[in-house]
CSV table of C-alpha atoms in Angstrom, one decimal:
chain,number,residue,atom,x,y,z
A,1,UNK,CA,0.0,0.0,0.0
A,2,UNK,CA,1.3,3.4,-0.8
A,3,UNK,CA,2.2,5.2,2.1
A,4,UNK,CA,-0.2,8.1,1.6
A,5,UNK,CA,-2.8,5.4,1.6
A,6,UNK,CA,-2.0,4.2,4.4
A,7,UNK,CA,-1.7,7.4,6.3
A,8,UNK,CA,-4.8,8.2,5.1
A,9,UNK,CA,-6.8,4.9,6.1
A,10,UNK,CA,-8.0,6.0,9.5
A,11,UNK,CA,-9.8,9.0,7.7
A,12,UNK,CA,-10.7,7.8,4.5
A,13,UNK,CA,-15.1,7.8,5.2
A,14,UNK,CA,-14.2,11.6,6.7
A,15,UNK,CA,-12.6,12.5,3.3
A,16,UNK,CA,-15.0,11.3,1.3
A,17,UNK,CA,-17.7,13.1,2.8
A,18,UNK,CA,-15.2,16.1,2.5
A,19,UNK,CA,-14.8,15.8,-0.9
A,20,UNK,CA,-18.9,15.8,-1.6
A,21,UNK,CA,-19.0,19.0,1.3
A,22,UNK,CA,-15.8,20.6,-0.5
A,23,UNK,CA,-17.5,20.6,-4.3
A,24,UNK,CA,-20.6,22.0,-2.6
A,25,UNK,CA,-18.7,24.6,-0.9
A,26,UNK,CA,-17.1,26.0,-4.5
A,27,UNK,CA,-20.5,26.2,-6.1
A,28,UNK,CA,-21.7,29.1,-7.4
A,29,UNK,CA,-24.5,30.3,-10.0
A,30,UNK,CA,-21.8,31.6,-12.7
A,31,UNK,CA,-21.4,28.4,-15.5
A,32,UNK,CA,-18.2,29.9,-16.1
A,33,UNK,CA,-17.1,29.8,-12.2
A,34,UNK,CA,-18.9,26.2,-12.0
A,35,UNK,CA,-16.6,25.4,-14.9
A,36,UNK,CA,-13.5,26.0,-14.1
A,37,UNK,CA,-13.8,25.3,-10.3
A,38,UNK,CA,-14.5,22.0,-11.7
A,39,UNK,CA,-11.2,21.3,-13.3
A,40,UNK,CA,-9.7,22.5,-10.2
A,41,UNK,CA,-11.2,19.9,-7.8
A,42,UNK,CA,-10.7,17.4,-10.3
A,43,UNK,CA,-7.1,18.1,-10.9
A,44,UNK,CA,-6.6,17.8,-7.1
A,45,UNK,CA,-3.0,17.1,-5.1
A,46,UNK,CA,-2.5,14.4,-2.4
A,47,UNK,CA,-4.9,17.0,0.6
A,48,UNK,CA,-2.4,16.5,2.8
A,49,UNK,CA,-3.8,19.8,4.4
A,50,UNK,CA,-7.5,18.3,5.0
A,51,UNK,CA,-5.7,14.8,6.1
A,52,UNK,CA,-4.1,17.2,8.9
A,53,UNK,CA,-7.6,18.8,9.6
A,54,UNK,CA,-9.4,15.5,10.6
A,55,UNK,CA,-6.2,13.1,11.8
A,56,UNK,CA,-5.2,16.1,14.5
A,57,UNK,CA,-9.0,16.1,15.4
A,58,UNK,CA,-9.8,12.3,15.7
A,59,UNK,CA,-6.4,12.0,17.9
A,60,UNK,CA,-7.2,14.9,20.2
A,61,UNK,CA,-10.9,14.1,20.9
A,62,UNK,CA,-10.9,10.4,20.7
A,63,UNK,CA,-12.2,9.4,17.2
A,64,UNK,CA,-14.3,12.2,17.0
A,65,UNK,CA,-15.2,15.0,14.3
A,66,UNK,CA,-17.6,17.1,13.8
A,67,UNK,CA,-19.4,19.6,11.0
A,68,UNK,CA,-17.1,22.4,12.7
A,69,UNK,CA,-14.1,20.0,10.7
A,70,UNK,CA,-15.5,19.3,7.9
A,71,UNK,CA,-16.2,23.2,7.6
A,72,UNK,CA,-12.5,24.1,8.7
A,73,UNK,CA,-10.8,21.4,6.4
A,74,UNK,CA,-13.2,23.0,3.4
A,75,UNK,CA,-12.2,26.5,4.5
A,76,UNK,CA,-8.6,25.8,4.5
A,77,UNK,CA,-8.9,23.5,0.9
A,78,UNK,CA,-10.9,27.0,-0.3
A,79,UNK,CA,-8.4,29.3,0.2
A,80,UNK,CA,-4.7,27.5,-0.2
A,81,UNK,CA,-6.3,26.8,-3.5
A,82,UNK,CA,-7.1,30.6,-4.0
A,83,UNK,CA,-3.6,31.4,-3.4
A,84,UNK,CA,-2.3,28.3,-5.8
A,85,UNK,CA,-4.2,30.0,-8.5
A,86,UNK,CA,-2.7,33.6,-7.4
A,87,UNK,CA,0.9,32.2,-7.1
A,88,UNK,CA,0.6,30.9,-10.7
A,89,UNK,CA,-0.8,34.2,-12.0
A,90,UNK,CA,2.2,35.9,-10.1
A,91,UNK,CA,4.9,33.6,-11.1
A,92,UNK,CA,3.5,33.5,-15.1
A,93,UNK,CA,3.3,29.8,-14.7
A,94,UNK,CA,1.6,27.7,-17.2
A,95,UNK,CA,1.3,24.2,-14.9
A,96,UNK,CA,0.2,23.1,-11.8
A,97,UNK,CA,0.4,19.5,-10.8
A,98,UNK,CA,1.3,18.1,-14.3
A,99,UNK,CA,-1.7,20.0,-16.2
A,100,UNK,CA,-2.5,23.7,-17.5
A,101,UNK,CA,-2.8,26.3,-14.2
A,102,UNK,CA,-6.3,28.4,-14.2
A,103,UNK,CA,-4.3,30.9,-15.9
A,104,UNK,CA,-3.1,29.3,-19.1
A,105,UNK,CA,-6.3,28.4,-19.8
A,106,UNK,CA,-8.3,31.5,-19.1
A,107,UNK,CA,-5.7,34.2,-18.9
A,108,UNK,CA,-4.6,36.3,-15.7
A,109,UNK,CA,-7.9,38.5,-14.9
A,110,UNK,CA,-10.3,35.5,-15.0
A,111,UNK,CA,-7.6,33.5,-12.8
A,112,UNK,CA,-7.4,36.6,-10.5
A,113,UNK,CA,-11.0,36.9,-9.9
A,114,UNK,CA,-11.4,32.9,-9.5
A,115,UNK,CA,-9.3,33.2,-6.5
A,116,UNK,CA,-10.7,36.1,-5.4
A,117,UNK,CA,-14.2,34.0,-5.4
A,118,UNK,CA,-12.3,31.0,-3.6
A,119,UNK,CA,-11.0,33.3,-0.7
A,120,UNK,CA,-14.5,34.8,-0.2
A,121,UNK,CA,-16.6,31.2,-0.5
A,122,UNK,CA,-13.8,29.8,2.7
A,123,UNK,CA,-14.5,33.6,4.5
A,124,UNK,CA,-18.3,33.2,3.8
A,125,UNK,CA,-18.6,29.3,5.3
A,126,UNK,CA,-17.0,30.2,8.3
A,127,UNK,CA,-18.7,33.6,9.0
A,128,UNK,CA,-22.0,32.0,7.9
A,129,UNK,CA,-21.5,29.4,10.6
A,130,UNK,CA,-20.2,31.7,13.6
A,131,UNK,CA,-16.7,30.0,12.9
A,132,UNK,CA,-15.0,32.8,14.4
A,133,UNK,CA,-12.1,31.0,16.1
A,134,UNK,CA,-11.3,29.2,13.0
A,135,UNK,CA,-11.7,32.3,10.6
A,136,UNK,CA,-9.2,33.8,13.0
A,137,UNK,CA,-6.9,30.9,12.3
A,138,UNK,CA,-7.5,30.8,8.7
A,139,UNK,CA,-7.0,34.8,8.5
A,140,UNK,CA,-3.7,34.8,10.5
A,141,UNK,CA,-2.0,31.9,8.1
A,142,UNK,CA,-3.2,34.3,5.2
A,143,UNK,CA,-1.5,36.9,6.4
A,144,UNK,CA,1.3,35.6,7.1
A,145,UNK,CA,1.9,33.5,3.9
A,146,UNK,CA,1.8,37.3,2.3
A,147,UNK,CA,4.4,38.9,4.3
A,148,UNK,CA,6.7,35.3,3.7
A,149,UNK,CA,6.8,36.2,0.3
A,150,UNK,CA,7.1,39.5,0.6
A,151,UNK,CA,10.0,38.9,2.9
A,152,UNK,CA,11.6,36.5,0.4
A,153,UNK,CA,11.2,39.3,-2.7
A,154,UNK,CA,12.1,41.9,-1.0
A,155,UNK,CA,15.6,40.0,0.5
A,156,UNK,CA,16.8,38.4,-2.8
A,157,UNK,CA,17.1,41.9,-4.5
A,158,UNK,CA,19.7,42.4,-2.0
A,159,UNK,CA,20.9,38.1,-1.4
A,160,UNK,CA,21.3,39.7,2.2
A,161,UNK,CA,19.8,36.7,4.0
A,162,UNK,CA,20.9,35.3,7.1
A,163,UNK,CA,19.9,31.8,8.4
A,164,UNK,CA,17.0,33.3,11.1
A,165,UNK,CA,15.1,35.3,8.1
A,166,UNK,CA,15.4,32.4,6.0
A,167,UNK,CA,13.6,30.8,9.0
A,168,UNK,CA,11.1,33.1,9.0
A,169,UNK,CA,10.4,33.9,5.4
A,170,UNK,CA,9.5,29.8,5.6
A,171,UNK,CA,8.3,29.9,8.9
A,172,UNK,CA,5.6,32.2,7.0
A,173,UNK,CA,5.4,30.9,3.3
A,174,UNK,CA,5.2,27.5,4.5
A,175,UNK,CA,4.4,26.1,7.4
A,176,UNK,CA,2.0,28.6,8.4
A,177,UNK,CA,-0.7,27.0,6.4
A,178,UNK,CA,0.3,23.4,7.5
A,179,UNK,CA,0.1,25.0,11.4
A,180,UNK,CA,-3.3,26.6,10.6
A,181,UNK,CA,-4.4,23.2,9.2
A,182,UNK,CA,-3.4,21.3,13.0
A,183,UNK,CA,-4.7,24.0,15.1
A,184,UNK,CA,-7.7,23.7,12.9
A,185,UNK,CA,-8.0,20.0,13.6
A,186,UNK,CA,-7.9,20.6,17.3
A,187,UNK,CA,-10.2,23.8,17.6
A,188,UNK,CA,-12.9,22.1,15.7
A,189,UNK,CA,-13.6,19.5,18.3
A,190,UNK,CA,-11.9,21.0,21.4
A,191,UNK,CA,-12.4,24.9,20.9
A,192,UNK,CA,-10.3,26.8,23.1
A,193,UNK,CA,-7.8,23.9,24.6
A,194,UNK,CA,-4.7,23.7,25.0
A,195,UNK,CA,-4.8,21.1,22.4
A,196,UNK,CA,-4.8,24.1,19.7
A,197,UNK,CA,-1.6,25.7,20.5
A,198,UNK,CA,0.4,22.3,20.6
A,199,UNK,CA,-1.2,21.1,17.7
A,200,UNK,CA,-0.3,24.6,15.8
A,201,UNK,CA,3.0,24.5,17.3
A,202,UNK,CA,3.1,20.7,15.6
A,203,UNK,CA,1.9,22.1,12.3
A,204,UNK,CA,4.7,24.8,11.9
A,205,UNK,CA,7.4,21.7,12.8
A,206,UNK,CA,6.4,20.1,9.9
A,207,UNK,CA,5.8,22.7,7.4
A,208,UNK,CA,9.5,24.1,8.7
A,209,UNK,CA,10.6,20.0,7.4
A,210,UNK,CA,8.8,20.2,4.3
A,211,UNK,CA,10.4,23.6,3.1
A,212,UNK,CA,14.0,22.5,3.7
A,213,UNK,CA,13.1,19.1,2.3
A,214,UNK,CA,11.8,21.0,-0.7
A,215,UNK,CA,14.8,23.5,-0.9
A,216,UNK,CA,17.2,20.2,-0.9
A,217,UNK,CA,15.6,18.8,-4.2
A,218,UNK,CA,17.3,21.7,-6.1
A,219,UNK,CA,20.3,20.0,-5.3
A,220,UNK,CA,19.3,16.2,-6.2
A,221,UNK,CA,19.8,14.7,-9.6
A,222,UNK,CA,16.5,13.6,-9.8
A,223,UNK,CA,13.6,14.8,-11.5
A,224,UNK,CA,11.2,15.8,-9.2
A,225,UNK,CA,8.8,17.9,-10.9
A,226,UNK,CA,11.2,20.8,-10.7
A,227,UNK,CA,14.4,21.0,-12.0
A,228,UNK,CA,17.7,21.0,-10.8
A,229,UNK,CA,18.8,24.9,-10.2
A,230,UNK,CA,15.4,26.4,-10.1
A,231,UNK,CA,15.6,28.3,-7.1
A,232,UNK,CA,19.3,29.6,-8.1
A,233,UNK,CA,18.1,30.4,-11.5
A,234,UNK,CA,15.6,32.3,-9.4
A,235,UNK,CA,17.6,34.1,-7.0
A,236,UNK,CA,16.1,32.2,-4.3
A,237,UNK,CA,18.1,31.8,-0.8
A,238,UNK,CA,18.5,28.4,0.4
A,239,UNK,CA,19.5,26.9,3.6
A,240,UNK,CA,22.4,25.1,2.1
A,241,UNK,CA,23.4,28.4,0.0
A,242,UNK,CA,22.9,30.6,3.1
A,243,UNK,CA,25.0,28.5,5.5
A,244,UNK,CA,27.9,28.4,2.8
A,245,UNK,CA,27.9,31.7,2.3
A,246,UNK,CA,28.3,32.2,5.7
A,247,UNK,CA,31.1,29.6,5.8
A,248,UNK,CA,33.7,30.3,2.8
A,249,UNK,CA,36.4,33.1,2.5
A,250,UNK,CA,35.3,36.7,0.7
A,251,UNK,CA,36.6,36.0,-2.4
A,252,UNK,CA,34.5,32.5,-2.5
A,253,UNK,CA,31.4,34.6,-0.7
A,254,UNK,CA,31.6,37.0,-3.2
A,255,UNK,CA,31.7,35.0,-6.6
A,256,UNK,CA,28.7,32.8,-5.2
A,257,UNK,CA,27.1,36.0,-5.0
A,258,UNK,CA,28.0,37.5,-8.6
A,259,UNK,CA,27.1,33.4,-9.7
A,260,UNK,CA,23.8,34.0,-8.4
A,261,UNK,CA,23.0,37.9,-9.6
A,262,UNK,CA,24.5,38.2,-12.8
A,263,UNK,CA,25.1,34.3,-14.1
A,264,UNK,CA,22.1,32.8,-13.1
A,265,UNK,CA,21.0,31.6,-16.3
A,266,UNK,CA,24.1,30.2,-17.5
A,267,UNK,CA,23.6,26.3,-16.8
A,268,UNK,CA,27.1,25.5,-16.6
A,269,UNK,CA,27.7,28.2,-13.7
A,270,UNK,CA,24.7,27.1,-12.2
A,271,UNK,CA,26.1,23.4,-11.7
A,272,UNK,CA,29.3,25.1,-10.6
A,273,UNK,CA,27.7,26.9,-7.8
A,274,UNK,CA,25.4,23.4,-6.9
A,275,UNK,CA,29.0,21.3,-6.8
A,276,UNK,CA,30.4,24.3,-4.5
A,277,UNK,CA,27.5,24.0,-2.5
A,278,UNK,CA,27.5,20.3,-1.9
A,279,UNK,CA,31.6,20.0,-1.6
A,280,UNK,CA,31.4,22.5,1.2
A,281,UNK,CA,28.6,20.5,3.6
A,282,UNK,CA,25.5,23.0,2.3
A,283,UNK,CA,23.3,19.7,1.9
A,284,UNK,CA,24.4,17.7,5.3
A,285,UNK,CA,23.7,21.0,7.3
A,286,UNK,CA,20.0,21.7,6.0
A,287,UNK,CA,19.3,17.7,6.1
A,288,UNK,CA,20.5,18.2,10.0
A,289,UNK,CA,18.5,21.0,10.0
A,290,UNK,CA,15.6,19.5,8.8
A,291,UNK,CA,15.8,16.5,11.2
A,292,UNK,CA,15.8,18.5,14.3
A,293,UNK,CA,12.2,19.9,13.3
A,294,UNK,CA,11.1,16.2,12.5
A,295,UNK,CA,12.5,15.0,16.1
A,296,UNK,CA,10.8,18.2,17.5
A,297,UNK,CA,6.9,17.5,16.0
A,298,UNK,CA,7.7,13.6,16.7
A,299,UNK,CA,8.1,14.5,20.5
A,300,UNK,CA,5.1,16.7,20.5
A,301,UNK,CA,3.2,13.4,19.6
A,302,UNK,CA,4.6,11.2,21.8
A,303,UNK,CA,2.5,13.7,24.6
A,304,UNK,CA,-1.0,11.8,23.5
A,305,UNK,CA,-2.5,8.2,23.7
A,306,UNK,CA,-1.3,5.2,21.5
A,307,UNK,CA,-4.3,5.6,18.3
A,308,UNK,CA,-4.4,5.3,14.8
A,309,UNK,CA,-4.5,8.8,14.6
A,310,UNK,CA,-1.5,9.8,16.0
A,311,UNK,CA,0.3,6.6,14.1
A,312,UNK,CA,-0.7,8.1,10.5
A,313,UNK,CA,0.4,11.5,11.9
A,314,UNK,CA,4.1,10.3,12.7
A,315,UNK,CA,3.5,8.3,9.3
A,316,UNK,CA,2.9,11.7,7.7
A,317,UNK,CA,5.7,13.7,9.5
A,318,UNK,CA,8.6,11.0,8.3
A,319,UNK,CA,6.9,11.1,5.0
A,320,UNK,CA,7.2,14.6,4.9
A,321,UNK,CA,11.5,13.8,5.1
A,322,UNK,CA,11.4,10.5,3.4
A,323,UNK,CA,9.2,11.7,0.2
A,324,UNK,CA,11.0,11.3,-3.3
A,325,UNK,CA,8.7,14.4,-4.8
């Protein structure tokens, strides 16, 4: 069985039902709009982000869920695909997931207005419902994921990037969202515990994982959906850059930096800088990296009963390190 499977075996009647609540959710009376959020939900990823919503709420109340999660796993599904569609309109790109994004198919403004519809459908459910406490959630991780990339923009005009804005910049990109999706989980079922911090606390481990897992694929020889290189080509600081950088003599330190301003789209300098990289322990330090914050959300577990909730959970936070993609 594939492990996502299996990590998603304790839930699977919960995300069926979500996915019948979750088309509902998205309708709307415009054909057009009915259209195209129909290509979306059927072009779907793996939901890891719902799978948080109802795994952290079944291990925190016992097996339990109710409407309040299915509501707060459609609310977050709503808008991190409103800012998908965004992100694809603001980075020009023509795929998501293997197939044409929203806005290859119908151009920018349509795009921009689809996830301007998808933002105000997840507001709506939750004010509709009195979901104040979870809008609150959901609102904060929106926020947040803004100023990360913000952050990041605004830091690789200058590459002046130390290791604790790095942090932040995915601290706020990233696992914000996967944070929101655990405290979520918890404040569905046990609204105002203490539960919702540790499970938030849990979320932002993981997401902090994922993004350095993510930043060491530019450095594999593997395809993995994006190529080797992308985030230099990009002008996008790494923990294994940022760490040698701060490592190396001037002279090194100072043609990384002109590799990565002026000759990032020359391949050849490219694998130059991803050899230097690796040579001078850029890769072992983010993987270390990478493991504390696995250790860190694994220990937060071991604080809750023995369940089949909190086994896919651990199943999901090695994945998380272990995944090939």
């Amino acid at each position: 069985m594939k492990i996502v499977e299996q990590i998603k075996q304790p839930i699977a009647f919960e995300m069926e039902l979500f996915e019948q609540k979750f088309q509902l959710s998205m309708s709307s009376k415009v054909a057009l709009l009915n259209r195209i959020t129909h290509y979306i939900v059927n072009r779907k990823g793996k939901q890891m982000r719902p799978m948080f919503v109802f795994l952290v709420a079944k291990m925190v109340s016992n097996g339990e869920v109710s409407e309040r999660t299915y509501r707060g796993a459609s609310v977050i599904e709503l808008i991190h695909t409103a800012t998908l569609v965004h992100d694809d309109v603001v980075d020009d790109s023509n795929r998501r997931r293997g197939f044409f994004s929203v806005n290859a198919l119908w151009k920018n403004k349509i795009a921009v207005l689809i996830g301007d519809f998808l933002l105000s459908k997840g507001l709506l459910l939750s004010i509709d419902n009195n979901d104040f406490d979870l809008l609150k959630i959901i609102s904060i991780a929106v926020r947040e994921m803004s100023e990360g990339e913000l952050l990041q923009i605004e830091k690789a005009r200058k590459l002046d990037i130390t290791e604790d804005v790095y942090y932040e910049i995915i601290r706020q990109k990233t696992a914000t969202l996967i944070a929101a999706c655990c405290s979520l989980g918890a404040a569905s079922v046990k609204p105002e515990s203490v539960h919702v911090e540790t499970m938030r606390k849990f979320g932002e481990l993981i997401g902090m994982a994922f993004q350095i897992k993510d930043d060491l694929f530019d450095y594999g020889n593997t395809q993995i959906g994006k190529p080797t290189g992308i985030d230099i080509k990009e002008q996008k600081m790494t923990l294994p850059l940022i760490y040698v950088l701060n490592q190396v003599s001037k002279q090194d330190k100072n043609w990384l930096i002109n590799s990565i301003k002026n000759h990032n789209k020359d391949s050849k300098r490219v694998k130059e800088v991803i050899a230097f990289v690796k040579e001078r322990g850029g890769l072992e330090y983010a993987v270390n990296k990478m493991k504390a914050f696995q250790e860190e959300a694994l220990q937060l577990l071991k604080t809750y009963p023995e369940s089949k909730y909190k086994n896919s959970l651990e199943l999901m936070v090695n994945y998380v390190i272990d995944r090939k993609k």
